[in-house]
Short mmCIF file of C-alpha atoms in Angstrom, two decimals:
data_model
loop_
_atom_site.label_atom_id
_atom_site.label_comp_id
_atom_site.label_asym_id
_atom_site.label_seq_id
_atom_site.Cartn_x
_atom_site.Cartn_y
_atom_site.Cartn_z
CA MET A 8 0.13 40.34 -20.57
CA GLY A 9 0.16 40.68 -16.82
CA SER A 10 2.58 39.48 -14.16
CA LEU A 11 0.48 36.50 -13.13
CA VAL A 12 1.48 32.85 -13.39
CA ALA A 13 -0.54 29.65 -13.23
CA GLY A 14 0.42 26.39 -11.56
CA VAL A 15 -1.43 23.15 -12.30
CA ASP A 16 -1.46 20.07 -10.10
CA SER A 17 -2.86 17.18 -12.15
CA SER A 18 -2.86 14.50 -9.47
CA THR A 19 -4.37 11.04 -9.28
CA GLN A 20 -7.65 12.25 -7.84
CA SER A 21 -8.11 15.80 -9.09
CA CYS A 22 -6.81 18.83 -10.96
CA LYS A 23 -5.99 22.03 -9.05
CA VAL A 24 -5.11 25.37 -10.64
CA VAL A 25 -3.63 28.31 -8.75
CA ILE A 26 -3.05 31.78 -10.15
CA ARG A 27 -0.30 33.67 -8.30
CA ASP A 28 1.57 36.94 -8.56
CA ALA A 29 4.84 36.18 -10.33
CA ALA A 30 6.89 38.52 -8.15
CA THR A 31 5.53 37.79 -4.67
CA GLY A 32 3.77 34.45 -4.98
CA ALA A 33 0.58 35.94 -3.54
CA LEU A 34 -2.48 33.84 -4.35
CA VAL A 35 -4.90 35.63 -6.66
CA ARG A 36 -7.47 32.91 -7.41
CA SER A 37 -7.81 29.14 -7.77
CA GLY A 38 -10.02 26.33 -9.04
CA ARG A 39 -10.26 22.56 -9.01
CA ALA A 40 -12.04 19.64 -10.65
CA ALA A 41 -12.22 15.90 -9.99
CA HIS A 42 -10.55 13.14 -11.96
CA PRO A 43 -12.26 9.79 -12.56
CA ALA A 44 -11.37 6.94 -10.24
CA GLY A 45 -9.32 3.97 -11.36
CA THR A 46 -5.77 3.03 -12.23
CA GLU A 47 -6.19 3.62 -15.96
CA VAL A 48 -7.71 6.82 -17.31
CA HIS A 49 -8.08 8.28 -20.79
CA PRO A 50 -5.94 11.45 -20.93
CA ASP A 51 -8.90 13.41 -22.30
CA ALA A 52 -10.35 13.21 -18.77
CA TRP A 53 -7.33 15.17 -17.49
CA TRP A 54 -7.79 17.76 -20.25
CA ASP A 55 -11.48 18.15 -19.40
CA ALA A 56 -10.66 18.51 -15.69
CA LEU A 57 -7.98 21.08 -16.49
CA ALA A 58 -10.49 23.09 -18.51
CA THR A 59 -13.04 22.96 -15.66
CA ALA A 60 -10.47 23.88 -13.00
CA THR A 61 -9.05 26.67 -15.15
CA GLU A 62 -12.51 28.13 -15.72
CA ALA A 63 -13.15 27.98 -11.97
CA ALA A 64 -9.86 29.85 -11.48
CA GLY A 65 -10.93 32.65 -13.79
CA GLY A 66 -9.12 31.50 -16.91
CA LEU A 67 -5.60 32.01 -18.24
CA ASP A 68 -6.13 35.04 -20.48
CA ASP A 69 -4.21 37.37 -18.13
CA VAL A 70 -1.52 34.82 -17.25
CA ALA A 71 2.04 35.25 -18.51
CA ALA A 72 3.26 31.68 -17.90
CA VAL A 73 1.86 28.31 -16.86
CA ALA A 74 3.47 25.11 -15.63
CA VAL A 75 1.98 21.68 -15.06
CA ALA A 76 2.97 19.30 -12.28
CA GLY A 77 1.61 15.80 -12.71
CA GLN A 78 1.39 12.39 -11.11
CA GLN A 79 4.64 10.59 -11.86
CA HIS A 80 5.35 7.46 -13.89
CA GLY A 81 2.06 7.03 -15.74
CA LEU A 82 2.21 5.80 -19.34
CA VAL A 83 0.60 7.70 -22.22
CA CYS A 84 0.97 5.92 -25.58
CA LEU A 85 0.57 8.26 -28.53
CA GLY A 86 -0.08 8.45 -32.20
CA GLU A 87 -3.44 9.60 -31.25
CA VAL A 88 -4.05 8.31 -27.72
CA VAL A 89 -3.59 4.57 -28.27
CA ARG A 90 -5.18 3.30 -25.03
CA PRO A 91 -6.19 4.69 -21.63
CA ALA A 92 -3.13 5.81 -19.67
CA LEU A 93 -1.79 3.37 -17.08
CA LEU A 94 -1.29 5.29 -13.84
CA TRP A 95 1.53 4.95 -11.33
CA ASN A 96 -0.66 2.92 -8.97
CA ASP A 97 -1.61 0.33 -11.60
CA LEU A 98 0.43 -2.65 -10.45
CA ARG A 99 -0.37 -5.11 -13.26
CA SER A 100 3.22 -4.73 -14.52
CA ALA A 101 4.78 -6.18 -11.35
CA GLN A 102 5.99 -9.30 -13.16
CA ALA A 103 7.33 -7.18 -16.01
CA ALA A 104 9.37 -5.24 -13.43
CA ASN A 105 10.79 -8.46 -12.00
CA ASP A 106 11.64 -9.71 -15.48
CA LEU A 107 13.40 -6.49 -16.50
CA VAL A 108 15.51 -6.47 -13.37
CA ALA A 109 16.48 -10.12 -13.83
CA GLU A 110 17.46 -9.52 -17.45
CA LEU A 111 20.39 -7.35 -16.31
CA GLY A 112 21.62 -10.00 -13.87
CA PRO A 113 20.46 -12.46 -11.24
CA GLY A 114 19.34 -11.14 -7.86
CA ALA A 115 21.48 -8.38 -6.44
CA LEU A 116 23.51 -8.10 -9.65
CA GLY A 117 20.44 -7.09 -11.66
CA ARG A 118 19.33 -4.59 -9.05
CA ARG A 119 22.81 -3.05 -8.92
CA ALA A 120 22.96 -2.80 -12.72
CA TRP A 121 19.67 -0.90 -12.83
CA ALA A 122 20.62 1.38 -9.92
CA ASP A 123 23.88 2.25 -11.67
CA ALA A 124 22.07 2.85 -14.97
CA ILE A 125 19.11 5.00 -13.87
CA GLY A 126 19.54 5.60 -10.12
CA SER A 127 16.61 3.31 -9.29
CA VAL A 128 15.49 -0.31 -9.45
CA PRO A 129 12.27 -0.50 -11.50
CA VAL A 130 9.05 -1.53 -9.76
CA ALA A 131 5.53 -1.76 -11.13
CA SER A 132 4.99 2.00 -10.80
CA PHE A 133 7.71 2.87 -13.31
CA THR A 134 6.83 3.73 -16.91
CA ILE A 135 9.31 1.24 -18.36
CA THR A 136 7.56 -1.70 -16.71
CA LYS A 137 4.20 -0.58 -18.12
CA LEU A 138 5.75 -0.43 -21.59
CA ARG A 139 6.93 -4.02 -21.21
CA TRP A 140 3.41 -5.03 -20.11
CA VAL A 141 1.82 -3.35 -23.15
CA ALA A 142 4.36 -4.98 -25.47
CA GLN A 143 3.61 -8.41 -24.01
CA HIS A 144 -0.15 -8.21 -23.52
CA GLU A 145 -1.33 -5.68 -26.11
CA PRO A 146 0.97 -6.08 -29.13
CA ALA A 147 -1.49 -4.31 -31.44
CA ASN A 148 -1.48 -1.23 -29.20
CA ALA A 149 2.31 -1.43 -28.93
CA ALA A 150 2.57 -1.43 -32.72
CA ARG A 151 0.39 1.70 -32.92
CA THR A 152 2.51 3.61 -30.38
CA ALA A 153 4.63 6.28 -32.07
CA ALA A 154 5.60 8.18 -28.92
CA VAL A 155 5.47 7.70 -25.16
CA CYS A 156 5.16 10.35 -22.49
CA LEU A 157 3.90 11.00 -18.95
CA PRO A 158 0.69 12.71 -17.79
CA HIS A 159 2.39 16.08 -17.17
CA ASP A 160 4.13 15.90 -20.54
CA TRP A 161 0.84 15.28 -22.34
CA LEU A 162 -0.98 18.15 -20.64
CA SER A 163 1.88 20.59 -21.30
CA TRP A 164 1.93 19.46 -24.93
CA ARG A 165 -1.81 20.03 -25.27
CA LEU A 166 -1.53 23.47 -23.64
CA ALA A 167 1.00 24.44 -26.31
CA GLY A 168 -1.41 23.49 -29.10
CA GLU A 169 -2.82 26.04 -31.48
CA GLN A 170 -6.50 26.86 -30.87
CA GLY A 171 -6.98 23.59 -29.03
CA SER A 172 -5.40 21.39 -31.71
CA ARG A 173 -2.69 18.90 -30.88
CA PRO A 174 0.84 19.95 -31.88
CA ALA A 175 3.27 17.57 -33.56
CA LEU A 176 4.61 14.71 -31.46
CA GLU A 177 8.11 16.13 -31.98
CA LYS A 178 7.12 19.02 -29.71
CA LEU A 179 6.63 16.77 -26.68
CA ALA A 180 8.77 17.97 -23.77
CA THR A 181 9.45 16.94 -20.20
CA ASP A 182 11.85 17.84 -17.40
CA ARG A 183 14.55 16.10 -15.36
CA GLY A 184 12.20 15.23 -12.51
CA GLU A 185 9.69 13.44 -14.70
CA ALA A 186 12.29 11.82 -16.96
CA SER A 187 13.99 10.32 -13.89
CA GLY A 188 10.83 8.35 -13.08
CA THR A 189 10.51 6.62 -16.43
CA GLY A 190 13.17 3.95 -15.98
CA TYR A 191 14.99 4.94 -19.16
CA TRP A 192 16.71 8.21 -18.22
CA SER A 193 19.75 8.67 -15.98
CA PRO A 194 19.85 11.50 -13.41
CA ALA A 195 23.62 11.01 -13.08
CA THR A 196 24.35 11.58 -16.79
CA GLY A 197 21.28 13.59 -17.80
CA GLU A 198 20.76 11.33 -20.81
CA TYR A 199 18.13 8.87 -21.97
CA ARG A 200 19.01 5.18 -21.84
CA LEU A 201 17.33 4.23 -25.09
CA ASP A 202 18.92 0.80 -24.91
CA LEU A 203 16.79 0.10 -21.83
CA LEU A 204 13.69 1.48 -23.53
CA GLU A 205 14.29 -0.81 -26.49
CA ARG A 206 14.85 -3.76 -24.16
CA ALA A 207 11.49 -3.13 -22.53
CA PHE A 208 9.40 -2.30 -25.58
CA GLY A 209 11.19 -4.00 -28.44
CA ARG A 210 11.92 -0.71 -30.21
CA THR A 211 12.42 2.97 -29.38
CA PRO A 212 9.34 5.16 -29.84
CA LEU A 213 9.74 8.93 -29.74
CA VAL A 214 10.40 10.32 -26.25
CA PRO A 215 10.02 13.95 -25.08
CA ARG A 216 13.00 16.28 -25.13
CA VAL A 217 14.19 17.11 -21.60
CA LEU A 218 14.02 20.82 -20.74
CA ALA A 219 16.13 22.68 -18.21
CA PRO A 220 14.34 23.50 -14.92
CA SER A 221 13.62 27.06 -16.09
CA GLY A 222 13.01 25.99 -19.68
CA VAL A 223 10.03 26.70 -21.92
CA GLY A 224 8.26 24.10 -24.03
CA GLY A 225 6.00 26.39 -26.04
CA ARG A 226 3.20 28.91 -25.72
CA THR A 227 -0.53 28.69 -25.18
CA PRO A 228 -2.87 30.07 -27.87
CA THR A 229 -3.08 33.29 -25.79
CA GLY A 230 0.72 33.64 -25.74
CA ALA A 231 1.52 32.45 -22.22
CA LEU A 232 4.79 30.57 -21.79
CA VAL A 233 4.39 26.85 -21.12
CA ALA A 234 7.18 26.15 -18.64
CA ALA A 235 8.94 22.82 -18.26
CA GLY A 236 6.71 21.61 -15.44
CA THR A 237 7.69 18.55 -13.41
CA GLY A 238 6.43 15.62 -11.36
CA ASP A 239 4.24 16.08 -8.33
CA ASN A 240 6.91 15.30 -5.74
CA ALA A 241 9.48 17.64 -7.26
CA ALA A 242 6.84 20.36 -7.54
CA GLY A 243 5.81 19.87 -3.92
CA ALA A 244 9.40 20.34 -2.79
CA LEU A 245 9.69 23.45 -4.97
CA GLY A 246 6.43 24.84 -3.63
CA LEU A 247 7.74 24.44 -0.09
CA GLY A 248 11.07 26.05 -0.92
CA ALA A 249 12.80 22.88 0.32
CA GLY A 250 16.58 22.78 0.16
CA PRO A 251 19.42 20.48 1.22
CA GLY A 252 18.73 19.07 4.69
CA ASP A 253 14.97 19.22 4.22
CA VAL A 254 12.91 16.04 4.06
CA VAL A 255 9.43 16.38 2.61
CA LEU A 256 6.90 13.89 3.92
CA SER A 257 3.80 14.02 1.75
CA VAL A 258 0.71 12.10 2.80
CA GLY A 259 -1.97 11.95 0.14
CA THR A 260 -3.24 9.13 -2.05
CA SER A 261 0.26 7.74 -1.71
CA GLY A 262 2.83 8.49 0.93
CA THR A 263 6.21 9.83 -0.12
CA VAL A 264 9.39 10.73 1.71
CA CYS A 265 11.90 12.68 -0.35
CA ALA A 266 14.93 14.85 0.31
CA VAL A 267 16.67 17.56 -1.67
CA ALA A 268 20.23 16.37 -2.28
CA ALA A 269 23.28 17.72 -4.08
CA ARG A 270 24.30 14.33 -5.51
CA PRO A 271 22.40 11.49 -7.19
CA THR A 272 21.74 8.26 -5.32
CA ALA A 273 21.81 4.68 -6.59
CA ASP A 274 20.18 2.35 -4.06
CA ALA A 275 20.51 -1.22 -5.29
CA THR A 276 17.91 -2.49 -2.80
CA GLY A 277 15.25 -0.59 -4.74
CA THR A 278 13.83 1.09 -1.66
CA ILE A 279 14.96 4.54 -2.74
CA ALA A 280 14.22 5.91 -6.19
CA GLY A 281 17.03 8.18 -7.32
CA PHE A 282 15.02 10.97 -8.93
CA ALA A 283 16.04 14.43 -10.07
CA ASP A 284 14.33 17.52 -8.68
CA ALA A 285 12.97 20.67 -10.35
CA THR A 286 15.97 22.90 -9.61
CA GLY A 287 18.93 20.97 -11.05
CA ARG A 288 19.56 19.01 -7.85
CA PHE A 289 18.36 15.53 -6.93
CA LEU A 290 15.39 14.10 -5.07
CA PRO A 291 15.96 10.65 -3.58
CA LEU A 292 12.51 9.33 -2.77
CA ALA A 293 10.77 6.40 -1.17
CA CYS A 294 7.07 5.90 -1.78
CA THR A 295 4.32 3.92 -0.11
CA VAL A 296 1.16 3.06 -2.04
CA ASN A 297 -1.05 3.04 1.04
CA ALA A 298 -1.86 6.33 2.73
CA ALA A 299 -5.15 8.26 2.41
CA ARG A 300 -7.14 5.26 1.25
CA VAL A 301 -6.21 3.36 4.41
CA LEU A 302 -7.79 6.11 6.47
CA ASP A 303 -10.75 6.35 4.10
CA ALA A 304 -11.34 2.60 4.39
CA THR A 305 -11.04 2.69 8.18
CA ALA A 306 -13.49 5.57 8.43
CA ALA A 307 -15.93 3.73 6.16
CA LEU A 308 -15.63 0.58 8.26
CA LEU A 309 -16.37 2.56 11.42
CA GLY A 310 -19.18 4.51 9.76
CA VAL A 311 -17.63 7.90 10.51
CA ASP A 312 -16.24 10.81 8.53
CA LEU A 313 -12.55 11.70 8.50
CA GLN A 314 -12.93 14.40 11.16
CA ARG A 315 -14.46 11.87 13.53
CA LEU A 316 -11.71 9.39 12.65
CA ASP A 317 -9.22 12.08 13.70
CA ASP A 318 -10.98 12.54 17.01
CA LEU A 319 -11.19 8.82 17.67
CA ALA A 320 -7.48 8.33 17.00
CA LEU A 321 -6.58 10.99 19.55
CA GLU A 322 -8.86 9.39 22.14
CA ALA A 323 -6.72 6.23 22.13
CA SER A 324 -3.35 6.00 23.85
CA PRO A 325 -0.10 5.69 21.83
CA GLY A 326 0.24 2.17 20.53
CA ALA A 327 -3.53 1.64 20.37
CA ASN A 328 -3.41 -0.75 23.34
CA GLY A 329 -1.29 -3.17 21.30
CA LEU A 330 -3.37 -3.12 18.11
CA THR A 331 -1.16 -2.98 15.00
CA LEU A 332 -2.27 -2.44 11.42
CA VAL A 333 -0.01 -3.38 8.50
CA PRO A 334 -1.71 -1.16 5.90
CA TYR A 335 -0.92 -2.99 2.66
CA LEU A 336 -4.50 -2.73 1.41
CA GLU A 337 -3.46 -2.25 -2.23
CA GLY A 338 -0.15 -4.11 -2.29
CA GLU A 339 2.91 -2.02 -1.51
CA ARG A 340 5.84 -0.33 -3.20
CA THR A 341 8.09 0.25 -0.16
CA PRO A 342 8.82 -2.52 0.53
CA ASN A 343 8.27 -3.79 -3.02
CA ARG A 344 5.38 -6.19 -2.36
CA PRO A 345 2.72 -5.54 -5.03
CA ASP A 346 0.74 -8.66 -4.05
CA ALA A 347 0.87 -8.16 -0.27
CA THR A 348 -2.28 -7.87 1.82
CA GLY A 349 -3.02 -5.81 4.88
CA ALA A 350 -3.24 -7.36 8.33
CA LEU A 351 -4.48 -6.44 11.79
CA HIS A 352 -2.48 -7.89 14.70
CA GLY A 353 -2.80 -8.02 18.46
CA ILE A 354 -6.59 -8.01 18.62
CA GLY A 355 -8.01 -8.32 22.13
CA VAL A 356 -11.11 -7.42 24.07
CA ALA A 357 -9.53 -4.22 25.36
CA ASN A 358 -8.42 -2.85 21.98
CA LEU A 359 -11.12 -3.95 19.56
CA THR A 360 -12.66 -0.50 19.77
CA PRO A 361 -13.27 2.30 17.26
CA ALA A 362 -10.68 4.52 18.96
CA CYS A 363 -7.93 1.89 18.92
CA LEU A 364 -8.65 0.92 15.32
CA ALA A 365 -8.53 4.57 14.26
CA ARG A 366 -5.23 5.04 16.10
CA ALA A 367 -3.78 1.86 14.59
CA ALA A 368 -4.67 3.10 11.09
CA PHE A 369 -2.75 6.35 11.56
CA GLU A 370 0.17 4.56 13.22
CA GLY A 371 0.33 1.94 10.47
CA VAL A 372 0.50 4.56 7.72
CA LEU A 373 3.18 6.48 9.64
CA CYS A 374 5.23 3.33 10.36
CA GLY A 375 5.41 2.66 6.63
CA LEU A 376 6.64 6.21 6.07
CA ALA A 377 9.13 5.86 8.95
CA ASP A 378 10.62 2.81 7.22
CA ALA A 379 11.03 4.96 4.11
CA LEU A 380 12.70 7.74 6.13
CA ASP A 381 15.12 5.24 7.67
CA ALA A 382 16.10 4.10 4.19
CA LEU A 383 16.96 7.68 3.15
CA VAL A 384 19.06 8.19 6.27
CA GLY A 385 20.81 4.91 5.53
CA GLU A 386 21.86 6.31 2.14
CA GLY A 387 23.51 9.27 3.83
CA VAL A 388 20.70 11.80 3.44
CA SER A 389 20.85 14.43 6.17
CA VAL A 390 17.63 15.29 8.01
CA GLU A 391 17.47 18.78 9.47
CA ARG A 392 13.74 19.38 9.03
CA ILE A 393 10.74 17.15 8.24
CA LEU A 394 8.15 19.13 6.31
CA LEU A 395 4.70 17.57 6.44
CA ILE A 396 2.40 18.21 3.47
CA GLY A 397 -0.41 16.54 1.53
CA GLY A 398 -4.15 16.29 1.95
CA VAL A 399 -3.92 13.95 4.94
CA ALA A 400 -1.22 16.14 6.51
CA ARG A 401 -4.00 18.55 7.47
CA SER A 402 -5.18 15.92 9.97
CA HIS A 403 -4.55 16.94 13.58
CA ALA A 404 -4.17 13.28 14.52
CA LEU A 405 -1.50 12.68 11.90
CA ARG A 406 0.46 15.77 12.95
CA ARG A 407 0.35 14.87 16.64
CA ILE A 408 1.12 11.17 16.16
CA ALA A 409 3.91 11.65 13.58
CA PRO A 410 6.69 12.66 16.02
CA THR A 411 6.06 9.54 18.13
CA ILE A 412 6.70 7.33 15.07
CA LEU A 413 9.36 9.37 13.22
CA TYR A 414 11.36 10.09 16.41
CA ARG A 415 11.78 13.72 15.35
CA PRO A 416 9.78 16.94 15.46
CA VAL A 417 7.78 17.62 12.32
CA VAL A 418 6.93 20.94 10.71
CA GLY A 419 3.23 21.14 9.97
CA CYS A 420 3.16 23.44 6.99
CA PRO A 421 0.15 25.73 6.58
CA PRO A 422 -2.63 24.35 4.38
CA GLY A 423 -1.83 24.88 0.74
CA GLU A 424 -1.66 23.36 -2.70
CA TYR A 425 2.10 22.92 -2.66
CA VAL A 426 2.32 20.91 -5.86
CA ALA A 427 0.36 23.54 -7.79
CA ASP A 428 2.35 26.26 -5.99
CA GLY A 429 5.61 24.64 -7.05
CA ALA A 430 4.40 24.56 -10.64
CA ALA A 431 3.47 28.25 -10.39
CA ARG A 432 6.90 29.04 -8.99
CA GLN A 433 8.46 27.19 -11.90
CA ALA A 434 6.31 29.19 -14.30
CA ALA A 435 7.61 32.40 -12.70
CA TRP A 436 11.16 31.08 -13.10
CA ALA A 437 10.55 30.49 -16.82
CA MET A 438 9.78 34.21 -17.13
CA GLN A 439 13.23 34.95 -15.65
CA SER A 440 15.21 32.03 -17.03
CA GLU A 441 18.45 33.94 -16.59
CA LEU A 442 18.16 33.33 -12.81
CA SER A 443 20.13 30.38 -11.45
CA GLU A 444 17.46 29.67 -8.81
CA PRO A 445 13.67 30.02 -8.82
CA PRO A 446 12.18 33.23 -7.40
CA ASN A 447 12.01 33.31 -3.61
CA TRP A 448 8.42 33.19 -2.41
CA THR A 449 7.65 33.36 1.30
CA LEU A 450 5.97 30.33 2.88
CA GLY A 451 3.24 31.00 5.43
CA GLU A 452 3.71 30.39 9.13
CA ALA A 453 4.32 26.76 10.07
CA THR A 454 3.71 24.86 13.32
CA ILE A 455 6.24 22.52 14.93
CA TYR A 456 4.86 19.32 16.47
CA GLU A 457 6.86 17.45 19.08
CA ALA A 458 6.16 14.34 21.16
CA ASP A 459 8.06 11.61 22.97
CA PRO A 460 9.23 8.79 20.66
CA GLN A 461 7.38 5.49 21.04
CA PRO A 462 9.84 2.85 19.76
CA GLU A 463 7.66 -0.02 20.95
CA ILE A 464 5.12 0.90 18.24
CA ARG A 465 7.75 0.51 15.52
CA GLU A 466 8.95 -2.75 17.08
CA ARG A 467 5.46 -4.27 17.06
CA TYR A 468 4.92 -3.04 13.51
CA ALA A 469 8.18 -4.62 12.32
CA HIS A 470 7.14 -7.95 13.82
CA ALA A 471 3.67 -7.78 12.25
CA ARG A 472 5.09 -6.69 8.90
CA ALA A 473 7.31 -9.79 8.82
CA LEU A 474 4.18 -11.98 9.04
CA THR A 475 2.40 -10.31 6.12
CA LEU A 476 0.95 -12.61 3.45
CA ASP A 477 0.55 -12.24 -0.30
CA ARG A 478 -2.89 -12.52 -1.89
CA ASP A 479 -2.37 -16.22 -2.60
CA GLY A 480 -1.75 -16.84 1.10
CA SER A 481 2.01 -17.26 0.84
CA PRO A 482 4.36 -15.28 3.14
CA THR A 483 5.99 -12.19 1.67
CA LEU A 484 9.08 -12.72 3.80
CA ILE A 485 9.52 -9.00 4.41
CA ALA A 486 12.75 -8.34 6.28
#
């Protein structure tokens, strides 16, 4: 067995595999494969994509350890796979989330009770709300469910099977980062809240055991360690080497703003999810549903590719001549408005142009992320660096516009698969589990982007956001 490790990023849209040197982190080879579209997917599609990406990366035969990082929150119901997995961005459980919160108390009392219990206030993304939805709308599937887990848990479990067979459900394992996104595990105590799981589902199916950050859940048929793995946001922070004072702003399918913190948070407004990270610390996080797809939709409307959209956005002046896009094209999580619609404000003869619309799309996405950053700062999170990652973060327009909206310089990290890299780093840590911290791998050279703040853009956005309507035409009353 060699000194190579594999990191897997099983995201919403694709599976990426990187093979790195365990000691130095040097990239040896990589591969990727697409996932099917949609907000519910049969887990076998992830397994097939992992096999394709692994083959493209040269296989795992010479790998000593592997770790999987996966999209958070999704629900996998098991005996065999009971139904297609509900992904984090499937918002059909929005009413279930509201009901669960209200069951612990009216209004602010219910939100405070949940924040105290699990560090977060459940929204439609959380696993616990999807369990309530299945129990209410698919009672036959609920009755067949012997165990529940998340996408990363399921893939790690399959990797630890013998000759491709599925191991016993009792061998399911997860980590702190993933457990903290379920809605029935407490980062503050490190324990499951099975009472909340039973409240949501009507009983307590088997849940994965929670491994330490450097823990091992099993071995592959070739003998490689299957490390604990984690959620995509925790893995991204680990791949970056983020520490206290660092804020990671990831712009991909979703937009996330998270910070490495020494203490757990418990935000009763629900804006901040109080997650755990992949090192034993904590990862307070705010997430927006609308990011890459807003830019994709804008490019499609204009009949251009994303590179041309970038160029157009930089042709327009800051503020897009007064054009403001509220980018709630698929509802929104921060603020928690699953039924909200997008809106375009301030349209005039001078700004109804491709360049201004492209600029407004980037500014709208960034304004949503700036609201999330403000919420973290309001909870006492220190911001010494903003590290910009994600597929969209490679955009020159996003990097140059970001400081005008965030009011701070941003660090444009070199292109990389940071989620997969974080998983690989965790795999290397599993090989040296006696270490108190993961091995120190050197990040490539980064670029700092600076620009004058443009507060008038945020002010116009806040006004437009307050006018946003739900899909039935009623106001969302966003503060």
